[in-house]
Tab-separated table of C-alpha atoms in Angstrom:
chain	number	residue	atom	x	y	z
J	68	UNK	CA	-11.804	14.818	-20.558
J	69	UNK	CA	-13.746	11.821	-22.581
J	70	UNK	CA	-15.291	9.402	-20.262
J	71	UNK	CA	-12.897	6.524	-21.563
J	72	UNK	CA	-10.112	8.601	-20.712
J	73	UNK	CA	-11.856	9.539	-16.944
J	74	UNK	CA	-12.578	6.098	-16.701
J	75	UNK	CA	-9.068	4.591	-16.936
J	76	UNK	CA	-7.750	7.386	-14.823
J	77	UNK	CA	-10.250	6.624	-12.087
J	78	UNK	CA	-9.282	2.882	-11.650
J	79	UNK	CA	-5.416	4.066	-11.728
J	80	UNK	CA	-6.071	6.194	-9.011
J	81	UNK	CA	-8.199	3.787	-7.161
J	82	UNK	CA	-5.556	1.102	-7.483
J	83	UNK	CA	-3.130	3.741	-7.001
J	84	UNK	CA	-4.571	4.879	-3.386
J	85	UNK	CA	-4.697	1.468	-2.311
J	86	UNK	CA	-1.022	0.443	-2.962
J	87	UNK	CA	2.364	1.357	-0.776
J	88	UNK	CA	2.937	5.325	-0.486
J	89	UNK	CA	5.208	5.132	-3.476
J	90	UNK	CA	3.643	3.336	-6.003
J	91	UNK	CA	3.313	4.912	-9.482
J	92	UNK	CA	0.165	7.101	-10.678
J	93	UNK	CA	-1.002	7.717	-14.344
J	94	UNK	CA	1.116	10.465	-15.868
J	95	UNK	CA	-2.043	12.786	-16.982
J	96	UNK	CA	-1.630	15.713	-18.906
J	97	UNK	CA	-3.472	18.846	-17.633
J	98	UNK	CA	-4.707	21.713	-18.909
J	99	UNK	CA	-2.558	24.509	-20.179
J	100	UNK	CA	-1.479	27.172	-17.034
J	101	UNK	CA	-3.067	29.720	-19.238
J	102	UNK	CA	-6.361	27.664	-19.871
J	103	UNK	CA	-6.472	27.572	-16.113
J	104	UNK	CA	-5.081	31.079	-14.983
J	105	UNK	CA	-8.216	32.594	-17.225
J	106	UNK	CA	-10.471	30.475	-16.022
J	107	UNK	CA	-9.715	31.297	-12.172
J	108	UNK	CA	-9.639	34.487	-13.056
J	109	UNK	CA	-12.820	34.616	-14.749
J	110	UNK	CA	-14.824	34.038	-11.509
J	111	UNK	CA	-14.708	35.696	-8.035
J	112	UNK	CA	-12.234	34.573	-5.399
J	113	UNK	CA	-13.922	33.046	-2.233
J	114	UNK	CA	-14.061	35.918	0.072
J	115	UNK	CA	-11.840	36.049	2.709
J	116	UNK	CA	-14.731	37.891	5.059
J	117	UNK	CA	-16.252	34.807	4.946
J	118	UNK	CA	-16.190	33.149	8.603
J	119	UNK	CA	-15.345	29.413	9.367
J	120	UNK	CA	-18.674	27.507	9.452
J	121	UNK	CA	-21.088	30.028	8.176
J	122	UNK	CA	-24.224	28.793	6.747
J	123	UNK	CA	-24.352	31.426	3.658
J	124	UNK	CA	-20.690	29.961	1.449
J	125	UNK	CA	-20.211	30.063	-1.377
J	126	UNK	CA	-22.526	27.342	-2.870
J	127	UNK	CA	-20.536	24.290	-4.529
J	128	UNK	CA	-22.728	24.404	-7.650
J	129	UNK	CA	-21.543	28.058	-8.071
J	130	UNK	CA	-18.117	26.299	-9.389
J	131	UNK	CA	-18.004	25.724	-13.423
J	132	UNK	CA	-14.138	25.282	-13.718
J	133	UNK	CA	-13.698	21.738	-15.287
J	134	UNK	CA	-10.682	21.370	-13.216
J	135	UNK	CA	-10.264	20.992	-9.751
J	136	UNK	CA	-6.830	22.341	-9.501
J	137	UNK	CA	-8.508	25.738	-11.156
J	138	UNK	CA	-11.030	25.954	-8.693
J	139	UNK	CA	-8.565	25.239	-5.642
J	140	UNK	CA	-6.326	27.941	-7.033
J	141	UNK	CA	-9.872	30.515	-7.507
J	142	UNK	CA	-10.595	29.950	-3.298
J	143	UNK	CA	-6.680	30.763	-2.315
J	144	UNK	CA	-7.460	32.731	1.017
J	145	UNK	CA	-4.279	32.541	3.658
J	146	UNK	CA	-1.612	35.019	3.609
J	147	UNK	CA	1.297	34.394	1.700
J	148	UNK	CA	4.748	33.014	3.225
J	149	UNK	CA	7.835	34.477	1.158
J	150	UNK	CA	10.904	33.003	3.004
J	151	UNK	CA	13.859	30.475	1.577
J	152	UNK	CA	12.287	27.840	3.447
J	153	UNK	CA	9.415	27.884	1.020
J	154	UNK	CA	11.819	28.380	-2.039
J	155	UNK	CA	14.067	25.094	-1.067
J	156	UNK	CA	10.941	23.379	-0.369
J	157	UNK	CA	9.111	24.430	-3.945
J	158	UNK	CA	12.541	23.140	-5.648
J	159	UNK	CA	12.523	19.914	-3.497
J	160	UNK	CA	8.709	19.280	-4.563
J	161	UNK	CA	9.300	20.433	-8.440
J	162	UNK	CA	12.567	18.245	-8.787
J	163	UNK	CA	10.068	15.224	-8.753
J	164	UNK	CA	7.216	15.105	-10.652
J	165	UNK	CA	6.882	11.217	-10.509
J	166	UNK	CA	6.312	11.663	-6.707
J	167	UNK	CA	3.995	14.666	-7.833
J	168	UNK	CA	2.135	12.291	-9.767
J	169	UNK	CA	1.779	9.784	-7.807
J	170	UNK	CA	-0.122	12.545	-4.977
J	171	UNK	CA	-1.969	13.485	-7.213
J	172	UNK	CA	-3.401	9.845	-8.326
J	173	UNK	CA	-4.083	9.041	-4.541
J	174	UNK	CA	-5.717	12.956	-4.346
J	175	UNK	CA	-7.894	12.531	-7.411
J	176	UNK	CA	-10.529	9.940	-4.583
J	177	UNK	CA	-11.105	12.463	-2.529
J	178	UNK	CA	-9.843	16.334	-3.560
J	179	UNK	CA	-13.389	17.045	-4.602
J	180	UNK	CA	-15.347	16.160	-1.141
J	181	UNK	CA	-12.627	17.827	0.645
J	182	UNK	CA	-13.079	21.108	-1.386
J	183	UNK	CA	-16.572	20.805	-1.064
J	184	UNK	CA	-16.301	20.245	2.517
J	185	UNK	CA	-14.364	23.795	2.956
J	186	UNK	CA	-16.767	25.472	0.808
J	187	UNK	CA	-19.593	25.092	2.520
J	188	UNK	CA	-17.702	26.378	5.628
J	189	UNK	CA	-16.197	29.327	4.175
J	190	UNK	CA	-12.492	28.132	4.631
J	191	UNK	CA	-9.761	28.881	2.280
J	192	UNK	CA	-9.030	26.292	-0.273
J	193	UNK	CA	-5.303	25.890	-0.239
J	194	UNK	CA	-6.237	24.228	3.203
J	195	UNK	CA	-7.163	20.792	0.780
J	196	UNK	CA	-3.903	20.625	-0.193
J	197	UNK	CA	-2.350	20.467	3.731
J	198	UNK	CA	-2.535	16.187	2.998
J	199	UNK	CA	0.072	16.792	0.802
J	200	UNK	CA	2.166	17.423	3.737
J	201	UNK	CA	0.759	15.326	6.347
J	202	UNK	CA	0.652	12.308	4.437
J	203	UNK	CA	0.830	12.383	0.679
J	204	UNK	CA	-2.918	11.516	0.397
J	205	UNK	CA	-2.149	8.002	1.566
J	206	UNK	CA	-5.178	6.672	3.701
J	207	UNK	CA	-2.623	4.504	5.007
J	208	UNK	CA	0.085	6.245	6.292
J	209	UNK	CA	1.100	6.131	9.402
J	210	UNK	CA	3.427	8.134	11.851
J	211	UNK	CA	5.936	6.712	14.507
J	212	UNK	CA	3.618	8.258	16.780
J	213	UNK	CA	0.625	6.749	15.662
J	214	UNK	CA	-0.976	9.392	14.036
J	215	UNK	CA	-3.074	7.683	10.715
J	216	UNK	CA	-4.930	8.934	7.864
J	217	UNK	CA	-4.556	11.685	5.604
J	218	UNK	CA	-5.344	14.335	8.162
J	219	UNK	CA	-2.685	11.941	10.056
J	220	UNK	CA	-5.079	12.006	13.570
J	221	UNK	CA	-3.281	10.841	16.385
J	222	UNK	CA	-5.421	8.519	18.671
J	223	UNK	CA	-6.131	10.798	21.420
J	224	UNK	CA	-7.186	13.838	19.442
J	225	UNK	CA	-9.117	11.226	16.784
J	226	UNK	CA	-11.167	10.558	19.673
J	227	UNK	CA	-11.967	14.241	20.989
J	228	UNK	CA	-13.284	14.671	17.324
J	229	UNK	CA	-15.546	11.313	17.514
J	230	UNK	CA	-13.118	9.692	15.078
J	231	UNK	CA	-14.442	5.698	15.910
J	232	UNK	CA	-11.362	3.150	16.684
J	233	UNK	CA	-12.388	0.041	17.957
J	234	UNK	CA	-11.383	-3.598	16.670
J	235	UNK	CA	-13.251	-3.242	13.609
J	236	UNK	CA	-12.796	0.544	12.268
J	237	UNK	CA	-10.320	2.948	12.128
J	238	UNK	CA	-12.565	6.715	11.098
J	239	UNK	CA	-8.987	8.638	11.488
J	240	UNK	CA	-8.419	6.646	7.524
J	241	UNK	CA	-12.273	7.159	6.510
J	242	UNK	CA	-12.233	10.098	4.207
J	243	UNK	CA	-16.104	11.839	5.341
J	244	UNK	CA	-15.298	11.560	9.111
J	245	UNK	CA	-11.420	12.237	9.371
J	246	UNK	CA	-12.600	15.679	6.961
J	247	UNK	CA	-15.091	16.605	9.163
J	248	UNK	CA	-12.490	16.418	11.784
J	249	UNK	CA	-9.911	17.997	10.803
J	250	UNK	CA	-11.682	20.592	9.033
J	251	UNK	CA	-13.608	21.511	12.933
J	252	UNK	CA	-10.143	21.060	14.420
J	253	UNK	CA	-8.804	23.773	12.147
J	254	UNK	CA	-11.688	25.732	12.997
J	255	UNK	CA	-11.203	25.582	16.386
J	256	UNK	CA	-7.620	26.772	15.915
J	257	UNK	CA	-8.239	29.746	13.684
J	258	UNK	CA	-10.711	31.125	16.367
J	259	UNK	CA	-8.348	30.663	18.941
J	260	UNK	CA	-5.406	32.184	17.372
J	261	UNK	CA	-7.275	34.542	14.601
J	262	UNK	CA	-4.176	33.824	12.385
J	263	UNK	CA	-4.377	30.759	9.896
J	264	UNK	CA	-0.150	30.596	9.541
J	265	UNK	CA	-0.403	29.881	13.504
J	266	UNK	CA	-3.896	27.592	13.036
J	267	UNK	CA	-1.533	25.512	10.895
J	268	UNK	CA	1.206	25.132	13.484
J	269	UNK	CA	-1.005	24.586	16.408
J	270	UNK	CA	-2.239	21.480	14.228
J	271	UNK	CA	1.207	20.360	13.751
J	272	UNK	CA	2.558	21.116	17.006
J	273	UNK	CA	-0.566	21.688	19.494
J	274	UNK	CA	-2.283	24.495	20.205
J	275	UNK	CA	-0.299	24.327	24.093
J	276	UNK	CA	3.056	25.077	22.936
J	277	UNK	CA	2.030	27.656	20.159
J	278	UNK	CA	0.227	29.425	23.157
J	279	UNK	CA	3.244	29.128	25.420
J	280	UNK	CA	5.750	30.471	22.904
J	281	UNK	CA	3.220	33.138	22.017
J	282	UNK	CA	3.388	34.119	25.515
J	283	UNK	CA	7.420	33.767	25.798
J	284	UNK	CA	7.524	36.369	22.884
J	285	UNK	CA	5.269	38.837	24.306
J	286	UNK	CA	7.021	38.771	27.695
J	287	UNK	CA	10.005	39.706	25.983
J	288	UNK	CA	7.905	42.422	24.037
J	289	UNK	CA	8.447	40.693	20.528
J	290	UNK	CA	5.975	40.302	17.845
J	291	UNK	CA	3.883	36.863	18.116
J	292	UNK	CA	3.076	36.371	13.904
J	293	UNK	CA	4.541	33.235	12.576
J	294	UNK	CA	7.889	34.127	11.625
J	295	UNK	CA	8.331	35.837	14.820
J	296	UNK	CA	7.988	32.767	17.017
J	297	UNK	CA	9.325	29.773	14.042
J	298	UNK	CA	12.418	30.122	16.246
J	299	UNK	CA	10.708	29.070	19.341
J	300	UNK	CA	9.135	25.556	17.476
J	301	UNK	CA	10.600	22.271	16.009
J	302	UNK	CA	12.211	22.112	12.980
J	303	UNK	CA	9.229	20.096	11.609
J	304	UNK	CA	6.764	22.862	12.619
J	305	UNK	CA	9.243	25.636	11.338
J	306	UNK	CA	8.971	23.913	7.670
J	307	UNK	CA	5.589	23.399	7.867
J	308	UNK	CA	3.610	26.792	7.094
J	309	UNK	CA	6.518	27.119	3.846
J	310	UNK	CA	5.915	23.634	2.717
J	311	UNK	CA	2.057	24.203	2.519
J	312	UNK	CA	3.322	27.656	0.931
J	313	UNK	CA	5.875	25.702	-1.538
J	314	UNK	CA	2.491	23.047	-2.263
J	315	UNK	CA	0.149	25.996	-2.874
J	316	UNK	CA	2.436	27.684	-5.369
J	317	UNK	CA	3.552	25.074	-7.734
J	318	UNK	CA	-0.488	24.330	-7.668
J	319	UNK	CA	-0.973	27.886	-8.349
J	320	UNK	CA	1.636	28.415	-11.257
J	321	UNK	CA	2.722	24.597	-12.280
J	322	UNK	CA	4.397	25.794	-15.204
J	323	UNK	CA	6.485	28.380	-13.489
J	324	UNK	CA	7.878	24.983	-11.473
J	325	UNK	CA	8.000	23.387	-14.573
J	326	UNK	CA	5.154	20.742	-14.043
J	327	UNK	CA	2.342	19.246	-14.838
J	328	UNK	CA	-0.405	18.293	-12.651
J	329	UNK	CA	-2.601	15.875	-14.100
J	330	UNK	CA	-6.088	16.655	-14.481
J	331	UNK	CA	-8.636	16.071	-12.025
J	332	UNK	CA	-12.543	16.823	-12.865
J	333	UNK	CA	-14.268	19.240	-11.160
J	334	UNK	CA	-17.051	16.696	-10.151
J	335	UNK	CA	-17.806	14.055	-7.382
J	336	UNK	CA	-15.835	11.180	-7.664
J	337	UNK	CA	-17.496	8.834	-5.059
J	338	UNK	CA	-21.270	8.393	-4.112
J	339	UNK	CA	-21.856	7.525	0.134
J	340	UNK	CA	-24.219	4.055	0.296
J	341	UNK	CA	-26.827	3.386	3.028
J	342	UNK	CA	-25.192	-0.297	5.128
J	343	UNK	CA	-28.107	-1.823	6.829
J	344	UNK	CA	-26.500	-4.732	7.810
J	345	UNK	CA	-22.885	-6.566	8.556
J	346	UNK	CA	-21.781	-7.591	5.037
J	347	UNK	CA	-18.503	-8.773	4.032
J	348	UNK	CA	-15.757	-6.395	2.755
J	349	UNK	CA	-15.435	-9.138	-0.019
J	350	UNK	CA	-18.751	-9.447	-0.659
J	351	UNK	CA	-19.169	-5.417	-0.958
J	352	UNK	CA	-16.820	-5.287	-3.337
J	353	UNK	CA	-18.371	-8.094	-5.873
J	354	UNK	CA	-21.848	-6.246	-5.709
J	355	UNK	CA	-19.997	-2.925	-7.265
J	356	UNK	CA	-18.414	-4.821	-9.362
J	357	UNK	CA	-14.580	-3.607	-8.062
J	358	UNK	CA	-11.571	-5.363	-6.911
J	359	UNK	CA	-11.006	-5.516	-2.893
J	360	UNK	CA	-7.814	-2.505	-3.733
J	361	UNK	CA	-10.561	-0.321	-5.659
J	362	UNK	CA	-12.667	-1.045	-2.704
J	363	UNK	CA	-10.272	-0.508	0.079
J	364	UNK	CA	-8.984	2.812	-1.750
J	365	UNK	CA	-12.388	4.536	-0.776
J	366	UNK	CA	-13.192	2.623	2.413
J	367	UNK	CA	-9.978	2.574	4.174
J	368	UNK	CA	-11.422	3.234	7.594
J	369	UNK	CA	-12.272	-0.536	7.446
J	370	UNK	CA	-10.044	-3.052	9.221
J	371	UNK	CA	-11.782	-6.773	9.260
J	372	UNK	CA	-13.049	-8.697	6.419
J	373	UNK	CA	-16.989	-7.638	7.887
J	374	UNK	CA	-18.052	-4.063	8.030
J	375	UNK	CA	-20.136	-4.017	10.761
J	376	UNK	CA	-22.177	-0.804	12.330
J	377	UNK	CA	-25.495	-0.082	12.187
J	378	UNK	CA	-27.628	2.882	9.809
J	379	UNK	CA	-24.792	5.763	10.143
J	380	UNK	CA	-22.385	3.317	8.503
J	381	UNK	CA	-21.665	4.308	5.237
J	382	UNK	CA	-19.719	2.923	2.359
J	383	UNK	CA	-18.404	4.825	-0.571
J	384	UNK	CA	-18.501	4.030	-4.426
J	385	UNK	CA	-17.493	5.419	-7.736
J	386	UNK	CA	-21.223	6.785	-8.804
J	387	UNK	CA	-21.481	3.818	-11.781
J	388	UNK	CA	-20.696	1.133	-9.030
J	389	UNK	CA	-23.132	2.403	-6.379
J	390	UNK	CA	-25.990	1.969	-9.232
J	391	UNK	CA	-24.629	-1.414	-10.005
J	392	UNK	CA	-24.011	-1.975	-6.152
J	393	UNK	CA	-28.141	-1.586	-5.380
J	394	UNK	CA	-29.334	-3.928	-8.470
J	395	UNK	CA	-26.528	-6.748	-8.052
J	396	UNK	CA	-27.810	-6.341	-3.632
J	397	UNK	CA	-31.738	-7.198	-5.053
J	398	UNK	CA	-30.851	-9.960	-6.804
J	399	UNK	CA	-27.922	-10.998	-4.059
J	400	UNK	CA	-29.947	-13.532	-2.182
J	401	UNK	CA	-27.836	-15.169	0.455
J	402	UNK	CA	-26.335	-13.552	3.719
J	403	UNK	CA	-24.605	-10.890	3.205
J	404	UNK	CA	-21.752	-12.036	6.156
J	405	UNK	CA	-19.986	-14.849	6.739
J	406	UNK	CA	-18.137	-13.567	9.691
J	407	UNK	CA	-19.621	-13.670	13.581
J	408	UNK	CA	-17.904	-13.238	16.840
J	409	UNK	CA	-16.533	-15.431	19.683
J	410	UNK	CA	-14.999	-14.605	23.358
J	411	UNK	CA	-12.181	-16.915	24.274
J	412	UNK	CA	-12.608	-18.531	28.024
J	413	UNK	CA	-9.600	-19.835	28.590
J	414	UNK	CA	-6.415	-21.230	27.833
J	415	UNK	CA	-8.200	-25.000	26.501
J	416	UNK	CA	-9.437	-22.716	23.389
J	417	UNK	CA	-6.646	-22.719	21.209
J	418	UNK	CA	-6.132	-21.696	17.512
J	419	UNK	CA	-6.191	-24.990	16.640
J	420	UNK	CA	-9.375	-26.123	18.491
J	421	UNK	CA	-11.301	-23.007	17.434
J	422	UNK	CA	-10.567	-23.852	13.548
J	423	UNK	CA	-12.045	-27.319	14.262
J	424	UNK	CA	-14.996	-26.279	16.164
J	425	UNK	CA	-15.923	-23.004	13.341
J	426	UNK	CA	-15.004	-25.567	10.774
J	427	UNK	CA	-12.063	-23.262	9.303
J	428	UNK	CA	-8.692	-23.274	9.660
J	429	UNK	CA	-5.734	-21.649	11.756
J	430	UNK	CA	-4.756	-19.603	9.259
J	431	UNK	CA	-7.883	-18.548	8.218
J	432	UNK	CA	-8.796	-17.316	12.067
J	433	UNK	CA	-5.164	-16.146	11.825
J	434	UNK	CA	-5.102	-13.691	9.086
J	435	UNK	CA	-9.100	-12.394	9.652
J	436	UNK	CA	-7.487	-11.215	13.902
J	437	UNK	CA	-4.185	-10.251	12.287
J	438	UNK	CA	-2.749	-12.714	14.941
J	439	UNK	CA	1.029	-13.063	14.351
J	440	UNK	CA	2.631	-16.619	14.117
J	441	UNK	CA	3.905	-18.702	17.223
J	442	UNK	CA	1.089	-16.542	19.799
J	443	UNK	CA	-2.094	-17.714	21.215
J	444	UNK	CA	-5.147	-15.879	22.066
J	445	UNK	CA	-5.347	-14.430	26.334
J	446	UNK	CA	-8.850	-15.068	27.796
J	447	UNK	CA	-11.015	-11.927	27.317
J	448	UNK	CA	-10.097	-11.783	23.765
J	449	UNK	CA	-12.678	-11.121	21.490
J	450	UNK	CA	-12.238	-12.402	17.729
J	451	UNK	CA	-13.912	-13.234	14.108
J	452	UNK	CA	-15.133	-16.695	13.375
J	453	UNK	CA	-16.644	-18.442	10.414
J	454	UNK	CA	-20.533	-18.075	11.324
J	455	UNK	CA	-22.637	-21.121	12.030
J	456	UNK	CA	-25.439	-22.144	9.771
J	457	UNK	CA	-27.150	-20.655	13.237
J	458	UNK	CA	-26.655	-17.537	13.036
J	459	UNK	CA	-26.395	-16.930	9.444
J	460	UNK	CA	-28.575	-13.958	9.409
J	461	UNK	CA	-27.129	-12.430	12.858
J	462	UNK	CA	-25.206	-8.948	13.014
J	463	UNK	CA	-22.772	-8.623	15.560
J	464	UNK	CA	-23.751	-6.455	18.423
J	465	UNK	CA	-23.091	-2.740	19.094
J	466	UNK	CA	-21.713	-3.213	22.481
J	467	UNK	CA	-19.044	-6.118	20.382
J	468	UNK	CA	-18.036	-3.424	18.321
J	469	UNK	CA	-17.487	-1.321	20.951
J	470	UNK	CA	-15.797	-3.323	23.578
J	471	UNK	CA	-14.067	-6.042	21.578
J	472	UNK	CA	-10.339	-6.512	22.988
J	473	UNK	CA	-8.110	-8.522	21.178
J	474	UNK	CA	-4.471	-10.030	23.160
J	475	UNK	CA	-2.380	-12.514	22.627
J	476	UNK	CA	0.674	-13.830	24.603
J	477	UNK	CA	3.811	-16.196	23.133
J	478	UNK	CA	2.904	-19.856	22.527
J	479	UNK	CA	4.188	-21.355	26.076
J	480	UNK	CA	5.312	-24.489	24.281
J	481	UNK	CA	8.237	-21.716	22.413
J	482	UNK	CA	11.550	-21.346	23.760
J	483	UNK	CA	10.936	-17.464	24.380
J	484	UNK	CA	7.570	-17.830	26.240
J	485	UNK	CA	10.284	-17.324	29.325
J	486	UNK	CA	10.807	-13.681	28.567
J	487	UNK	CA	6.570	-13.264	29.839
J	488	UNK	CA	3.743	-12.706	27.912
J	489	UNK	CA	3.324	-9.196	25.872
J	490	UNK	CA	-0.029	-7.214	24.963
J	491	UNK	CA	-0.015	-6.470	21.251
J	492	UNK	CA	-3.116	-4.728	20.719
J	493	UNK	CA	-5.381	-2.800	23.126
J	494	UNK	CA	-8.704	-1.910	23.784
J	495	UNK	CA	-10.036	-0.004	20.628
J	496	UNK	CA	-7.696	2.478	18.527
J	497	UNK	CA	-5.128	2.602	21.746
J	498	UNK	CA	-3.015	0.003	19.553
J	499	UNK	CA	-0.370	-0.796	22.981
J	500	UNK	CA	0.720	2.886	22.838
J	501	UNK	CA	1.685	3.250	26.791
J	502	UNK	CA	-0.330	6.549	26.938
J	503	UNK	CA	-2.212	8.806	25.152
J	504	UNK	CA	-0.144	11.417	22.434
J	505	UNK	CA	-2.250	14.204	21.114
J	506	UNK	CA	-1.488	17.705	19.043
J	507	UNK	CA	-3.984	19.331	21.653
J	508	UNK	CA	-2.415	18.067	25.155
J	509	UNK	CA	1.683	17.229	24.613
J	510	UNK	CA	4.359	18.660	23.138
J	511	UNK	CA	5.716	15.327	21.510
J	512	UNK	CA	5.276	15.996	18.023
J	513	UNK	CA	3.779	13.708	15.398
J	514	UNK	CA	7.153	12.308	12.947
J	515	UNK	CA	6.483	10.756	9.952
C-alpha cells in the first residue's frame, strides 16, 4: 500500500474508532484470497505445542506477510466448530459487508498490538478476532451490565486483572492494559479447562457455571466437550464459540463469503509515549498535531479533559505524531494543565459560586464532572476546576486519583427534589451498580 493511500486510511480509521458503533469505515480493497492463501501458506503455522505464556514464541519479526489478515489466518490454532449455528452466523456476518467494514476500520488501531501481544505468548491467533464479538472493536461500547471496552471487562473482573477505574480513567477501554487482561484471563481459563472452545465460554459465561455444568454432565456420565454441554448454557454462550467460528472463517476464506476485507498493514500502527506530568487531553492532542476524535480513538481509557498519573502513564500515537508530539513538547513552554482539583464542604458551595470563585463558568465545571442539569454537588464530592495562577505547575495527587468520589443530589429548589436525593456515580469504576457483576463469580451474564 503507498503511504498516501496508508495515510488516508489511518485517519479514517482513527476518526472511525472514535465515532458511534455504526459509523461508516473506508471501503478498502484487499489483497486477492489467492495473494493471501500463498502467502500463509508459504510460512509455518504457529505451533499449536506452543504453551500460553512461554518465553520462546514465535518472534513477531519472524512475520513478513504485508497483511495482517494473512498473518492472523497463518497462527489459526483452536479446533474447528462445524455446526449450523456457525453457518447462520457466517451468512448473518457476510450479508453485510458495510458493517464488515466498518470493524474492520475501528480494528485497523489496534489488530497489530493485539497479534503481537498473542505471539509472544504462544496463543492462537484467531483469539484477536474474539472483539469482533464482544464489541465490534468499539473502545466504547458498553453492555447493560456494565461490561466496557473491547475485551468488554465488567467492573469486578476489570479490577481482579488491575484494570484502573477511578474518576479519571477507565483501563477496561485502554487498548495495552485491557489486552494484557484479557489475554491472562484467557490464559487462566485454558489451564483450567485444557480446552480453548470451553476457555471461550467460561469468558462469556464464567468459569463457575462452565464448571458446574461440566460436573452435571459427568454425573450423568455424558461427555463434557463443548457441544456436549451448549445445552446446559445461555443462548448467548451457545452462539458464542460458532460466531468466533463464523468470524474466523470468512477471515480465513473472504472470497468464499463473498467479501472483501480491507487491507490492514502488517506493521505497528501506534507508538506508547512516556507522560511525566498532568497535561490536558486538549493540549495532547495539539502537540501531535491530531484532532481530540484521532486522539480519543487511541486513548480511550481517558475520561476528564486532564490525564493525570504519574511515570506508568502512557499515551499512544500514530508513529509520525509521537515524533512531532516530542519536538512541538520542547518548544511548548507553558503548563501543560489547566485543570486542578477541589473537595466540596458543604451545601454553601454551589455550581454557581464555584464558577465565580475558579473564574469559569457553570457550564464549564458542568461538562468537565459530566454533572447533569438541575443537580448540585453532595459534600465529599471531589471535582475539576480551572487552576489558579497558584498552582499552575501542580499535578494532582495520587491519593486524588485514587479516592476522588463524585455525587450529586436534585437541586432542592426543583419540584422533584421531594422524591430524595439519588447517587449517580460511585466511588471509582463502581458507576452506582448496586453490587459487583463479574464473568468469574455470577452467573448473570454480560448482554450487549
Amino acid at each position: 500500500m503507498h503511504d498516501k493511500t496508508r495515510s488516508t486510511l489511518a485517519l479514517a480509521a482513527l476518526a472511525l474508532s472514535a465515532a458511534a458503533p455504526f459509523c461508516h469505515a473506508m471501503d478498502t480493497p484487499s489483497a486477492s484470497a489467492t495473494q493471501a492463501a500463498a502467502a500463509a501458506n508459504a510460512r509455518p503455522v504457529l505451533p499449536q505445542a506452543l504453551a500460553p505464556g512461554k518465553a520462546d514464541a514465535i518472534k513477531a519479526d519472524e512475520y513478513r506477510e504485508t497483511d495482517l489478515w494473512a498473518r492472523i489466518r497463518s497462527g489459526y490454532a483452536i479446533p474447528d466448530v462445524d455446526n449450523k449455528l456457525v453457518g447462520r452466523h457466517a451468512q448473518w456476518y457476510s450479508a453485510r459487508p458495510d458493517y464488515l467494514a466498518r470493524i474492520s476500520g475501528r480494528a485497523s488501531l489496534y489488530l497489530y498490538h493485539v497479534v503481537q501481544e498473542l505471539e509472544k505468548r504462544g496463543m492462537p491467533t484467531e483469539l484477536a478476532l474474539l472483539p469482533v464479538i464482544e464489541s465490534a472493536f468499539n473502545p466504547q461500547a458498553l453492555s447493560t451490565a456494565n461490561a466496557a471496552g473491547i475485551w468488554q471487562f465488567v467492573p469486578g473482573t476489570g479490577k481482579d486483572y488491575d484494570l484502573k477505574q477511578n474518576m479519571f480513567k477507565d483501563e477496561r477501554r485502554g487498548v495495552l492494559a485491557s489486552t494484557d487482561a484479557a489475554l491472562t484471563y484467557l490464559q487462566r481459563l485454558y489451564t483450567m479447562f485444557g480446552d480453548w472452545h470451553l476457555a471461550l465460554a467460561a469468558y462469556n459465561w464464567g468459569e463457575g457455571n462452565v464448571q458446574r455444568a461440566i460436573k452435571k454432565n459427568q454425573a450423568l456420565g455424558k461427555p463434557t466437550d463443548f457441544d456436549s454441554l451448549a445445552e446446559l448454557m445461555p443462548a448467548e454462550t451457545r452462539n458464542y464459540v460458532p460466531k468466533l467460528q463464523a468470524v474466523k472463517n470468512i477471515v480465513a476464506s473472504p472470497n468464499q463469503f463473498g467479501v472483501t476485507l480491507p487491507a490492514i498493514d502488517n506493521q505497528p500502527y501506534f507508538t506508547a509515549v512516556d507522560k511525566t506530568s498532568d497535561i490536558d487531553l486538549a493540549v495532547a492532542a495539539q502537540l501531535a498535531e491530531m484532532s481530540i476524535d484521532e486522539f480519543k480513538a487511541l486513548n480511550p481509557q481517558f475520561k476528564k479533559p486532564v490525564i493525570t498519573g504519574g511515570e506508568k502513564t502512557k499515551i499512544l500515537l500514530p508513529k509520525e505524531n509521537a515524533e512531532k508530539f516530542h519536538v512541538n513538547l520542547a518548544g511548548w513552554g507553558k503548563a501543560l494543565s489547566s485543570w486542578t482539583t477541589h473537595k466540596i464542604t458543604g451545601a454553601k458551595e454551589t455550581i454557581a459560586s464555584l464558577a465565580s470563585k475558579f473564574g469559569t463558568t457553570p457550564e464549564v465545571i458542568r461538562q468537565a464532572n459530566n454533572i447533569p442539569d438541575r443537580t448540585r454537588l453532595k459534600a465529599g464530592s471531589t471535582i475539576l476546576v480551572p487552576k489558579t495562577s497558584a498552582m499552575a505547575h501542580t499535578d494532582i495527587a495520587e491519593n486524588i486519583i485514587d479516592n476522588a468520589v463524585v455525587a450529586f443530589e436534585a437541586e432542592r429548589s426543583a419540584k422533584r427534589a421531594k422524591a430524595g436525593t439519588q447517587r449517580f456515580k460511585a466511588k471509582a469504576g463502581v458507576s452506582g451498580a448496586k453490587k459487583r457483576v463479574s464473568r468469574a463469580t455470577t452467573s448473570t451474564r454480560k448482554r450487549r
